[in-house]
CSV table of C-alpha atoms and ligand atoms in Angstrom, one decimal:
chain,number,residue,atom,x,y,z
A,1,MET,CA,96.6,100.3,94.8
A,2,ASP,CA,95.5,102.6,92.5
A,3,HIS,CA,92.4,101.0,91.3
A,4,VAL,CA,91.7,99.0,94.8
A,5,LEU,CA,88.2,99.6,96.2
A,6,GLY,CA,88.9,97.6,99.0
A,7,LEU,CA,89.3,94.1,101.0
A,8,GLU,CA,86.3,92.0,101.6
A,9,CYS,CA,85.9,89.3,104.2
A,10,LEU,CA,84.9,86.1,102.4
A,11,ILE,CA,82.8,85.2,105.7
A,12,CYS,CA,80.8,88.3,106.4
A,13,GLY,CA,81.4,90.3,103.4
A,14,VAL,CA,82.5,93.3,105.4
A,15,ARG,CA,84.8,95.6,103.1
A,16,TYR,CA,87.8,97.5,104.6
A,17,THR,CA,90.0,100.0,103.1
A,18,PRO,CA,93.6,98.5,102.7
A,19,SER,CA,94.7,100.9,105.3
A,20,GLU,CA,92.3,99.6,108.0
A,21,VAL,CA,93.3,96.2,107.8
A,22,GLU,CA,96.5,94.0,106.8
A,23,TYR,CA,95.7,90.7,106.4
A,24,VAL,CA,92.6,89.0,107.8
A,25,CYS,CA,89.2,90.4,109.0
A,26,PRO,CA,89.5,91.3,112.5
A,27,LYS,CA,86.3,89.8,113.3
A,28,HIS,CA,87.1,86.4,111.7
A,29,GLY,CA,90.6,86.1,112.7
A,30,ASP,CA,92.9,83.9,111.0
A,31,ASP,CA,89.9,82.1,109.0
A,32,GLY,CA,88.7,85.6,107.6
A,33,THR,CA,90.4,85.7,104.4
A,34,LEU,CA,89.9,88.5,102.5
A,35,ASP,CA,89.2,89.3,98.7
A,36,VAL,CA,90.9,92.3,96.9
A,37,VAL,CA,88.0,94.2,95.2
A,38,TYR,CA,88.7,96.6,92.4
A,39,ASP,CA,87.2,99.2,90.5
A,40,TYR,CA,86.8,97.7,87.0
A,41,GLY,CA,85.2,100.6,85.3
A,42,ALA,CA,88.5,102.4,86.1
A,43,ILE,CA,90.7,100.0,85.4
A,44,GLY,CA,88.9,99.3,81.9
A,45,ARG,CA,89.7,103.1,80.9
A,46,THR,CA,93.5,102.5,81.9
A,47,ILE,CA,94.1,99.6,79.9
A,48,ASN,CA,95.0,99.0,76.2
A,49,GLU,CA,92.4,98.0,73.9
A,50,SER,CA,93.7,94.5,72.5
A,51,GLY,CA,95.8,93.7,75.8
A,52,ILE,CA,95.4,94.2,79.4
A,53,GLU,CA,98.6,96.1,79.7
A,54,GLY,CA,98.1,99.1,81.8
A,55,PHE,CA,100.5,101.9,83.4
A,56,GLY,CA,103.0,101.6,81.1
A,57,SER,CA,105.6,99.0,79.7
A,58,GLY,CA,106.1,96.6,82.6
A,59,LYS,CA,107.5,93.4,81.8
A,60,GLY,CA,106.1,89.8,82.9
A,61,ILE,CA,103.4,90.1,85.5
A,62,TRP,CA,104.3,93.9,85.7
A,63,ARG,CA,102.4,94.3,82.4
A,64,TYR,CA,99.4,94.0,84.5
A,65,LYS,CA,99.8,96.4,87.1
A,66,ALA,CA,96.7,97.8,86.6
A,67,LEU,CA,95.1,94.8,87.8
A,68,LEU,CA,97.4,94.3,90.8
A,69,PRO,CA,97.2,95.5,94.2
A,70,VAL,CA,100.4,97.5,93.9
A,71,ARG,CA,100.9,101.2,93.7
A,72,ARG,CA,101.3,102.4,90.0
A,73,ASP,CA,104.9,104.0,91.1
A,74,SER,CA,106.1,101.1,93.1
A,75,PRO,CA,109.8,99.9,91.9
A,76,VAL,CA,109.5,96.4,91.1
A,77,PRO,CA,111.8,93.7,91.5
A,78,PRO,CA,114.2,93.2,88.6
A,79,LEU,CA,113.6,89.4,88.2
A,80,ALA,CA,111.5,88.0,85.3
A,81,VAL,CA,108.5,86.8,87.0
A,82,GLY,CA,105.6,85.7,84.7
A,83,ASP,CA,105.7,85.3,81.0
A,84,THR,CA,106.2,81.4,81.1
A,85,PRO,CA,105.6,79.3,77.9
A,86,LEU,CA,102.5,77.5,77.3
A,87,TYR,CA,103.2,74.3,75.3
A,88,PRO,CA,101.0,72.4,73.0
A,89,ALA,CA,101.0,68.6,74.2
A,90,PRO,CA,99.6,66.9,71.2
A,91,ARG,CA,101.3,63.6,71.9
A,92,LEU,CA,99.9,63.4,75.6
A,93,ALA,CA,96.5,64.6,74.1
A,94,SER,CA,96.1,61.6,72.1
A,95,GLU,CA,97.1,59.2,74.8
A,96,LEU,CA,94.4,60.6,76.7
A,97,GLY,CA,91.8,60.7,74.0
A,98,LEU,CA,91.8,64.3,74.0
A,99,ARG,CA,92.0,67.0,71.2
A,100,GLU,CA,93.8,70.1,72.6
A,101,LEU,CA,96.2,70.0,75.9
A,102,TRP,CA,98.5,72.8,76.6
A,103,ILE,CA,100.9,72.7,79.5
A,104,LYS,CA,101.8,76.2,81.3
A,105,ASP,CA,105.2,75.5,82.6
A,106,ASP,CA,106.1,77.7,85.8
A,107,GLY,CA,108.7,75.7,86.4
A,108,ARG,CA,110.5,78.3,84.3
A,109,GLU,CA,110.2,81.1,87.0
A,110,PRO,CA,113.2,82.8,88.5
A,111,SER,CA,113.0,80.2,91.7
A,112,ALA,CA,111.5,77.3,89.5
A,113,SER,CA,108.2,77.6,90.8
A,114,PHE,CA,104.9,79.2,90.6
A,115,LYS,CA,105.3,80.8,94.1
A,116,ASP,CA,107.5,83.7,92.5
A,117,ARG,CA,104.1,85.2,90.9
A,118,ALA,CA,103.1,86.0,94.5
A,119,SER,CA,106.3,86.4,96.3
A,120,ALA,CA,107.1,89.2,93.9
A,121,VAL,CA,103.7,91.0,94.9
A,122,ALA,CA,104.6,90.4,98.5
A,123,VAL,CA,108.3,92.3,98.1
A,124,VAL,CA,106.6,95.2,96.6
A,125,LYS,CA,103.8,95.3,99.5
A,126,ALA,CA,106.3,95.3,102.1
A,127,ARG,CA,108.3,97.9,100.5
A,128,GLU,CA,105.4,100.1,100.2
A,129,LYS,CA,104.8,99.6,103.8
A,130,GLY,CA,108.5,100.2,104.7
A,131,VAL,CA,108.9,97.3,106.9
A,132,GLN,CA,112.3,95.9,107.9
A,133,PHE,CA,111.8,92.1,107.5
A,134,ILE,CA,109.4,90.0,105.4
A,135,ALA,CA,108.7,86.3,106.7
A,136,THR,CA,107.2,83.3,105.6
A,137,ALA,CA,106.0,79.8,106.5
A,138,SER,CA,106.2,77.3,103.5
A,139,THR,CA,106.9,73.9,102.4
A,140,GLY,CA,109.5,75.2,100.4
A,141,ASN,CA,108.5,76.6,97.3
A,142,ALA,CA,106.9,80.0,98.8
A,143,ALA,CA,110.0,80.2,100.5
A,144,ALA,CA,112.5,79.9,97.8
A,145,ALA,CA,110.2,82.2,95.8
A,146,LEU,CA,110.4,84.7,98.7
A,147,ALA,CA,114.2,84.3,99.5
A,148,CYS,CA,114.8,84.7,95.3
A,149,LEU,CA,112.6,87.8,95.4
A,150,CYS,CA,114.2,89.6,98.4
A,151,ALA,CA,117.8,88.7,97.2
A,152,SER,CA,116.9,90.6,93.9
A,153,VAL,CA,116.6,93.6,96.0
A,154,GLU,CA,118.6,93.3,99.0
A,155,GLN,CA,115.3,92.6,101.4
A,156,PRO,CA,116.0,90.7,104.7
A,157,ASN,CA,113.9,87.8,105.0
A,158,VAL,CA,113.1,84.8,107.5
A,159,ILE,CA,111.8,81.7,106.7
A,160,PHE,CA,110.1,78.9,108.7
A,161,VAL,CA,110.2,75.7,106.9
A,162,PRO,CA,109.2,72.4,108.1
A,163,ALA,CA,112.5,70.2,108.5
A,164,SER,CA,111.2,67.6,106.3
A,165,ALA,CA,111.2,69.9,103.0
A,166,PRO,CA,113.6,68.5,100.3
A,167,ALA,CA,117.1,69.7,100.5
A,168,ALA,CA,117.1,71.3,97.1
A,169,LYS,CA,114.3,73.8,98.2
A,170,ILE,CA,116.2,74.2,101.9
A,171,VAL,CA,119.6,74.6,99.9
A,172,GLN,CA,117.9,77.3,97.8
A,173,LEU,CA,116.9,79.5,100.9
A,174,LEU,CA,120.5,79.3,102.1
A,175,VAL,CA,122.1,80.3,98.8
A,176,TYR,CA,119.7,83.5,98.3
A,177,GLY,CA,121.0,84.4,101.8
A,178,SER,CA,117.5,84.1,103.7
A,179,THR,CA,117.6,83.4,107.6
A,180,VAL,CA,116.3,80.1,107.6
A,181,LEU,CA,114.5,78.3,110.8
A,182,LEU,CA,113.9,74.7,109.9
A,183,VAL,CA,110.9,74.1,112.3
A,184,ASP,CA,110.8,70.5,114.1
A,185,GLY,CA,107.1,69.9,113.0
A,186,THR,CA,104.6,70.0,110.0
A,187,TYR,CA,104.1,73.0,107.8
A,188,ASP,CA,100.9,73.9,109.9
A,189,ASP,CA,103.3,74.4,112.8
A,190,ALA,CA,105.5,76.4,110.9
A,191,PHE,CA,102.8,78.4,109.7
A,192,GLU,CA,101.5,78.9,113.1
A,193,LEU,CA,104.9,80.0,114.4
A,194,CYS,CA,105.4,82.7,111.5
A,195,LEU,CA,102.3,84.2,112.3
A,196,GLU,CA,103.0,84.5,116.1
A,197,ALA,CA,106.7,85.8,114.9
A,198,CYS,CA,105.1,88.6,112.5
A,199,ARG,CA,102.8,89.7,115.1
A,200,GLU,CA,105.7,89.8,117.8
A,201,PHE,CA,108.2,91.5,115.6
A,202,GLY,CA,106.1,93.6,113.2
A,203,TRP,CA,107.4,91.6,110.3
A,204,TYR,CA,105.6,91.6,106.9
A,205,ASN,CA,103.7,88.4,106.6
A,206,ARG,CA,103.5,86.7,103.1
A,207,ASN,CA,101.8,83.3,104.6
A,208,THR,CA,99.7,81.8,102.0
A,209,GLY,CA,95.7,82.1,102.5
A,210,TYR,CA,96.8,84.8,105.1
A,211,ASN,CA,97.9,87.7,103.0
A,212,PRO,CA,95.2,88.7,100.9
A,213,TYR,CA,97.5,89.8,98.0
A,214,MET,CA,99.1,86.6,97.2
A,215,THR,CA,96.1,85.4,95.2
A,216,GLU,CA,96.6,88.5,93.2
A,217,GLY,CA,100.1,87.6,91.9
A,218,LYS,CA,99.0,84.2,91.4
A,219,LYS,CA,95.9,85.2,89.3
A,220,THR,CA,98.5,86.8,86.6
A,221,VAL,CA,99.0,83.1,85.1
A,222,VAL,CA,95.4,83.5,83.7
A,223,TYR,CA,95.8,86.6,81.9
A,224,GLU,CA,99.0,85.1,80.2
A,225,ILE,CA,97.2,81.7,79.3
A,226,CYS,CA,94.1,83.7,77.9
A,227,GLU,CA,96.7,86.1,75.8
A,228,GLN,CA,98.6,82.9,74.8
A,229,LEU,CA,95.7,80.9,73.5
A,230,GLY,CA,94.4,83.9,71.9
A,231,ASN,CA,94.9,85.1,68.3
A,232,GLU,CA,97.3,87.8,68.7
A,233,THR,CA,97.1,89.4,65.1
A,234,ALA,CA,93.2,89.4,65.5
A,235,GLY,CA,93.5,91.0,69.3
A,236,ASN,CA,91.3,87.9,70.4
A,237,TRP,CA,91.6,86.4,73.6
A,238,GLY,CA,91.3,82.9,73.9
A,239,ILE,CA,90.2,80.8,77.1
A,240,PRO,CA,90.4,76.7,77.8
A,241,ASP,CA,87.3,74.9,78.4
A,242,VAL,CA,89.1,73.2,81.3
A,243,ILE,CA,92.3,74.1,83.7
A,244,VAL,CA,93.7,71.4,86.1
A,245,VAL,CA,95.6,73.0,88.8
A,246,PRO,CA,97.3,71.1,91.7
A,247,VAL,CA,96.0,72.1,95.2
A,248,GLY,CA,97.6,72.3,98.6
A,249,ASP,CA,96.4,75.5,100.4
A,250,GLY,CA,94.6,76.2,97.6
A,251,CYS,CA,95.6,79.9,97.0
A,252,ILE,CA,96.9,78.9,93.3
A,253,ILE,CA,93.2,77.6,92.4
A,254,GLY,CA,91.7,80.5,94.2
A,255,GLY,CA,94.3,82.9,92.3
A,256,VAL,CA,93.2,81.0,88.7
A,257,HIS,CA,89.5,81.7,89.6
A,258,LYS,CA,90.5,85.3,90.6
A,259,GLY,CA,92.1,85.7,87.1
A,260,PHE,CA,89.1,84.7,85.2
A,261,LYS,CA,86.8,86.8,87.2
A,262,ASP,CA,88.8,90.1,86.4
A,263,LEU,CA,88.6,89.2,82.7
A,264,LEU,CA,85.0,88.4,82.7
A,265,ALA,CA,84.3,91.8,84.7
A,266,LEU,CA,86.3,93.6,82.3
A,267,GLY,CA,84.7,92.0,79.2
A,268,ARG,CA,87.8,90.2,77.9
A,269,ILE,CA,86.0,86.6,77.9
A,270,ASN,CA,82.4,85.7,78.0
A,271,GLN,CA,82.8,82.7,80.5
A,272,ILE,CA,85.0,81.1,83.2
A,273,PRO,CA,86.2,77.8,82.2
A,274,ARG,CA,85.5,74.6,84.4
A,275,ILE,CA,88.1,74.6,87.3
A,276,ILE,CA,89.6,71.3,88.2
A,277,GLY,CA,91.8,71.0,91.5
A,278,ALA,CA,93.9,67.8,91.8
A,279,GLN,CA,95.2,66.8,95.4
A,280,SER,CA,97.1,64.0,96.5
A,281,ALA,CA,95.2,61.2,98.5
A,282,GLY,CA,97.4,61.5,101.1
A,283,SER,CA,96.5,65.3,101.3
A,284,ASP,CA,92.7,65.3,100.3
A,285,TYR,CA,91.1,68.1,102.6
A,286,MET,CA,89.6,69.8,99.6
A,287,TRP,CA,88.7,66.8,97.9
A,288,GLN,CA,87.0,65.4,101.0
A,289,ALA,CA,85.0,68.5,101.6
A,290,TRP,CA,83.8,68.7,97.9
A,291,ILE,CA,82.7,64.8,97.6
A,292,ARG,CA,80.9,65.2,100.9
A,293,GLY,CA,79.6,68.5,100.8
A,294,GLU,CA,81.2,69.6,103.8
A,295,ASP,CA,81.6,73.3,105.0
A,296,VAL,CA,85.3,74.2,104.8
A,297,LEU,CA,84.7,76.7,107.7
A,298,THR,CA,83.9,73.7,110.6
A,299,LYS,CA,86.0,71.0,108.8
A,300,PRO,CA,88.8,70.2,111.1
A,301,ALA,CA,92.3,69.8,109.9
A,302,ILE,CA,93.3,66.3,108.5
A,303,ARG,CA,96.3,64.5,108.8
A,304,ALA,CA,98.5,65.2,105.6
A,305,SER,CA,101.2,63.0,104.3
A,306,THR,CA,102.3,62.9,100.7
A,307,LEU,CA,105.5,62.7,98.9
A,308,ALA,CA,104.0,65.8,96.9
A,309,ASP,CA,105.6,67.9,99.6
A,310,SER,CA,104.3,71.3,97.8
A,311,ILE,CA,100.8,70.4,98.2
A,312,SER,CA,100.8,68.8,101.4
A,313,ALA,CA,98.5,70.7,103.7
A,314,GLY,CA,96.3,69.2,106.8
A,315,LEU,CA,94.4,72.7,106.8
A,316,PRO,CA,94.2,74.4,103.2
A,317,ARG,CA,94.8,78.2,104.3
A,318,ASP,CA,93.1,79.6,101.1
A,319,ARG,CA,90.1,77.0,101.6
A,320,ILE,CA,87.5,79.3,101.2
A,321,LYS,CA,88.9,80.6,97.8
A,322,ALA,CA,89.7,77.1,96.8
A,323,MET,CA,85.9,75.6,97.2
A,324,ALA,CA,84.5,78.5,95.6
A,325,ALA,CA,86.8,78.3,92.5
A,326,VAL,CA,85.5,75.0,91.9
A,327,LYS,CA,82.0,75.3,93.0
A,328,GLU,CA,81.4,78.4,90.9
A,329,SER,CA,83.0,77.7,87.9
A,330,GLY,CA,81.4,74.1,87.5
A,331,GLY,CA,84.7,72.2,88.0
A,332,ALA,CA,85.6,69.5,90.4
A,333,TYR,CA,88.1,68.0,92.9
A,334,VAL,CA,90.1,65.0,92.0
A,335,ARG,CA,92.6,62.8,93.9
A,336,VAL,CA,95.5,60.9,92.7
A,337,SER,CA,97.9,58.4,94.7
A,338,ASP,CA,101.3,59.1,95.1
A,339,ASP,CA,102.3,56.4,93.1
A,340,GLU,CA,100.1,58.0,90.1
A,341,ILE,CA,102.0,61.2,91.0
A,342,LEU,CA,105.3,59.5,90.8
A,343,ALA,CA,104.4,57.9,87.3
A,344,ALA,CA,103.2,61.2,86.2
A,345,ILE,CA,106.7,62.7,86.4
A,346,PRO,CA,108.2,60.7,83.2
A,347,ALA,CA,105.0,60.9,81.6
A,348,LEU,CA,105.1,64.5,81.2
A,349,ALA,CA,108.7,64.9,80.6
A,350,ARG,CA,108.7,62.1,77.8
A,351,GLY,CA,105.3,63.3,76.3
A,352,ALA,CA,105.9,66.7,76.5
A,353,GLY,CA,109.7,67.8,77.6
A,354,VAL,CA,108.4,69.4,81.0
A,355,PHE,CA,110.2,68.0,84.0
A,356,ALA,CA,107.7,69.0,86.7
A,357,GLU,CA,108.3,68.2,90.5
A,358,PRO,CA,105.7,65.8,92.2
A,359,ALA,CA,103.2,68.4,93.3
A,360,ALA,CA,103.2,69.9,89.6
A,361,ALA,CA,103.1,66.3,88.0
A,362,ALA,CA,99.7,66.0,90.2
A,363,ALA,CA,98.1,68.0,87.5
A,364,TYR,CA,98.9,65.6,84.7
A,365,ALA,CA,98.0,62.7,86.9
A,366,GLY,CA,94.7,64.6,88.1
A,367,LEU,CA,94.0,65.1,84.3
A,368,VAL,CA,94.4,61.4,83.7
A,369,HIS,CA,91.8,60.7,86.2
A,370,ALA,CA,89.2,63.3,85.0
A,371,THR,CA,89.5,61.9,81.6
A,372,GLU,CA,88.7,58.4,82.9
A,373,SER,CA,86.0,59.5,84.8
A,374,GLY,CA,84.2,61.7,82.1
A,375,LEU,CA,85.0,64.9,84.0
A,376,VAL,CA,86.8,66.2,80.8
A,377,THR,CA,85.7,65.0,77.4
A,378,ALA,CA,87.4,64.8,74.2
A,379,ASP,CA,86.3,67.9,72.9
A,380,ASP,CA,87.5,70.1,75.8
A,381,ARG,CA,90.2,72.6,75.3
A,382,ILE,CA,92.4,71.7,78.2
A,383,VAL,CA,95.3,73.4,80.3
A,384,ILE,CA,97.2,72.3,83.2
A,385,LEU,CA,99.5,73.9,85.4
A,386,SER,CA,103.0,72.5,85.9
A,387,THR,CA,103.9,74.3,88.8
A,388,GLY,CA,107.3,73.7,89.8
A,389,SER,CA,110.4,72.3,88.4
A,390,GLY,CA,111.4,68.7,88.8
A,391,LEU,CA,115.1,69.8,89.8
A,392,LYS,CA,113.2,70.8,92.9
A,393,ASP,CA,113.0,67.3,94.1
A,394,ILE,CA,115.4,64.8,92.4
A,395,ASP,CA,115.1,62.3,94.9
A,396,SER,CA,111.2,61.6,93.8
A,397,ALA,CA,111.7,61.8,90.3
A,398,GLY,CA,114.6,59.7,90.8
A,399,SER,CA,112.3,57.0,92.4
A,400,SER,CA,110.2,57.2,89.3
A,401,VAL,CA,112.4,55.9,86.9
A,402,GLY,CA,114.8,53.1,86.3
A,403,GLU,CA,118.7,53.0,86.7
A,404,PRO,CA,121.2,54.0,84.2
A,405,HIS,CA,123.5,51.5,82.4
A,406,ARG,CA,127.1,51.6,84.0
A,407,ILE,CA,129.6,50.6,81.5
A,408,ALA,CA,133.4,50.6,81.1
A,409,PRO,CA,134.5,53.1,78.7
A,410,ASP,CA,134.8,51.0,76.0
A,411,LEU,CA,132.7,50.9,72.7
A,412,ALA,CA,132.2,47.3,73.1
A,413,GLU,CA,130.2,47.8,76.2
A,414,VAL,CA,128.2,50.4,74.3
A,415,LYS,CA,127.3,47.5,72.0
A,416,ARG,CA,126.7,45.2,74.3
A,417,VAL,CA,124.1,47.3,76.5
A,418,LEU,CA,122.2,48.7,73.6
A,419,GLY,CA,122.3,45.7,71.4
A,420,THR,CA,120.0,46.1,68.4
A,421,HIS,CA,118.6,49.5,69.5
A,422,VAL,CA,121.1,51.4,67.3
B,1,PLP,C1,102.5,75.7,96.1
B,1,PLP,C2,102.4,75.0,95.2
B,1,PLP,C3,101.5,74.0,94.7
B,1,PLP,C4,100.1,74.3,95.5
B,1,PLP,O1,99.7,75.7,95.9
B,1,PLP,P1,98.5,76.0,96.5
B,1,PLP,O2,98.3,77.3,96.7
B,1,PLP,O3,99.2,75.8,98.2
B,1,PLP,O4,97.4,75.2,96.6
B,1,PLP,C5,101.2,73.3,93.9
B,1,PLP,N1,102.6,73.0,93.2
B,1,PLP,C6,103.6,73.7,93.5
B,1,PLP,C7,104.8,73.3,92.7
B,1,PLP,C8,103.7,74.4,94.6
B,1,PLP,O5,104.7,75.0,95.0
B,2,ZN,ZN1,84.5,88.7,108.5
């Protein structure tokens, strides 16, 4: 918090001090998403010349503590959040007629999804406030991330998850020891119930698009990408021309935008890449609003239904930030069918060795669309965010591939099946 000037309502622009408000603008209720405003001058004086490491020698996302809304002296969870690999994907690039493509693999986080970046910050904030319980509603990954990070510091937590969440994600919660409330309803129902419960019991609320600090954890991916694309010896920071992000609630894409805005304000980069949001055709609220020029403050919820459960959101909770990310960066929204998402799973795995869950594979499917429709061109340097591990949802992955060969334990069988292939 050392460098936070305040929390600004994205609707009315009123700025509050962090002690005045917890989550949303009091005048605008649950829609009044807040943006954390930093003192970039002070941050610029704190951080290093080449990197943006501030406040000493933290690891992973904590390297960027000077740019995070936590106190300098706050203890952080011991798990390794952030510092995920950025892989070049030359074979996929050439298939798509592109020159440079990278995959940022956040399936490699401690709980196997991007959400760890945000949940790590939630755990630190809750402890700064000294609350006893943290709660969240989630389609699965935000919950698994919170459960994981909480377990690492023995922090009690309560999770509201729709009963339709994939089994692996629910098992994760139970294994980490969370109190799990399986809600007979949609993610949106679970979200509202969690809000109510937090108000009633005074729990710390991690809900996406409601807790303003989640964007801040998520933005760390951009610092890493720019460092990874830069030339370490020359101390340069690199930027892609385009970044493709899968979008459900819109918190990740808002965080990506915030990360670039921070670096621009600090003079580390000189422009913001085009940010492309990829949605499932069965959960395309942002795409609709973008194409039709609709106001996300008045556009009602849609019915969301997609096998990419992590991007299923009838009313994206971070829609103000999600729209600004695309509009202000000169990007776009694309939408892809569930079949295209399924096809993207083996395509990514075989083309680059990255096994992604459906929502994560949607970024690649979205890139295919963006390439076909001319939103990206051969010369663009492109990064796609792979936001979660394929092991999170093996049923979907399984339906995207064929069956194995079943054989007797006999070499003749091997020859019969493989024929001339060996
Ligand atoms: C949460 C999630 C997303 C979408 O992030 P939003 O902030 O909800 O837009 C994409 N992929 C995975 C794997 C996720 O868990
Ligand atoms: Zn307001």
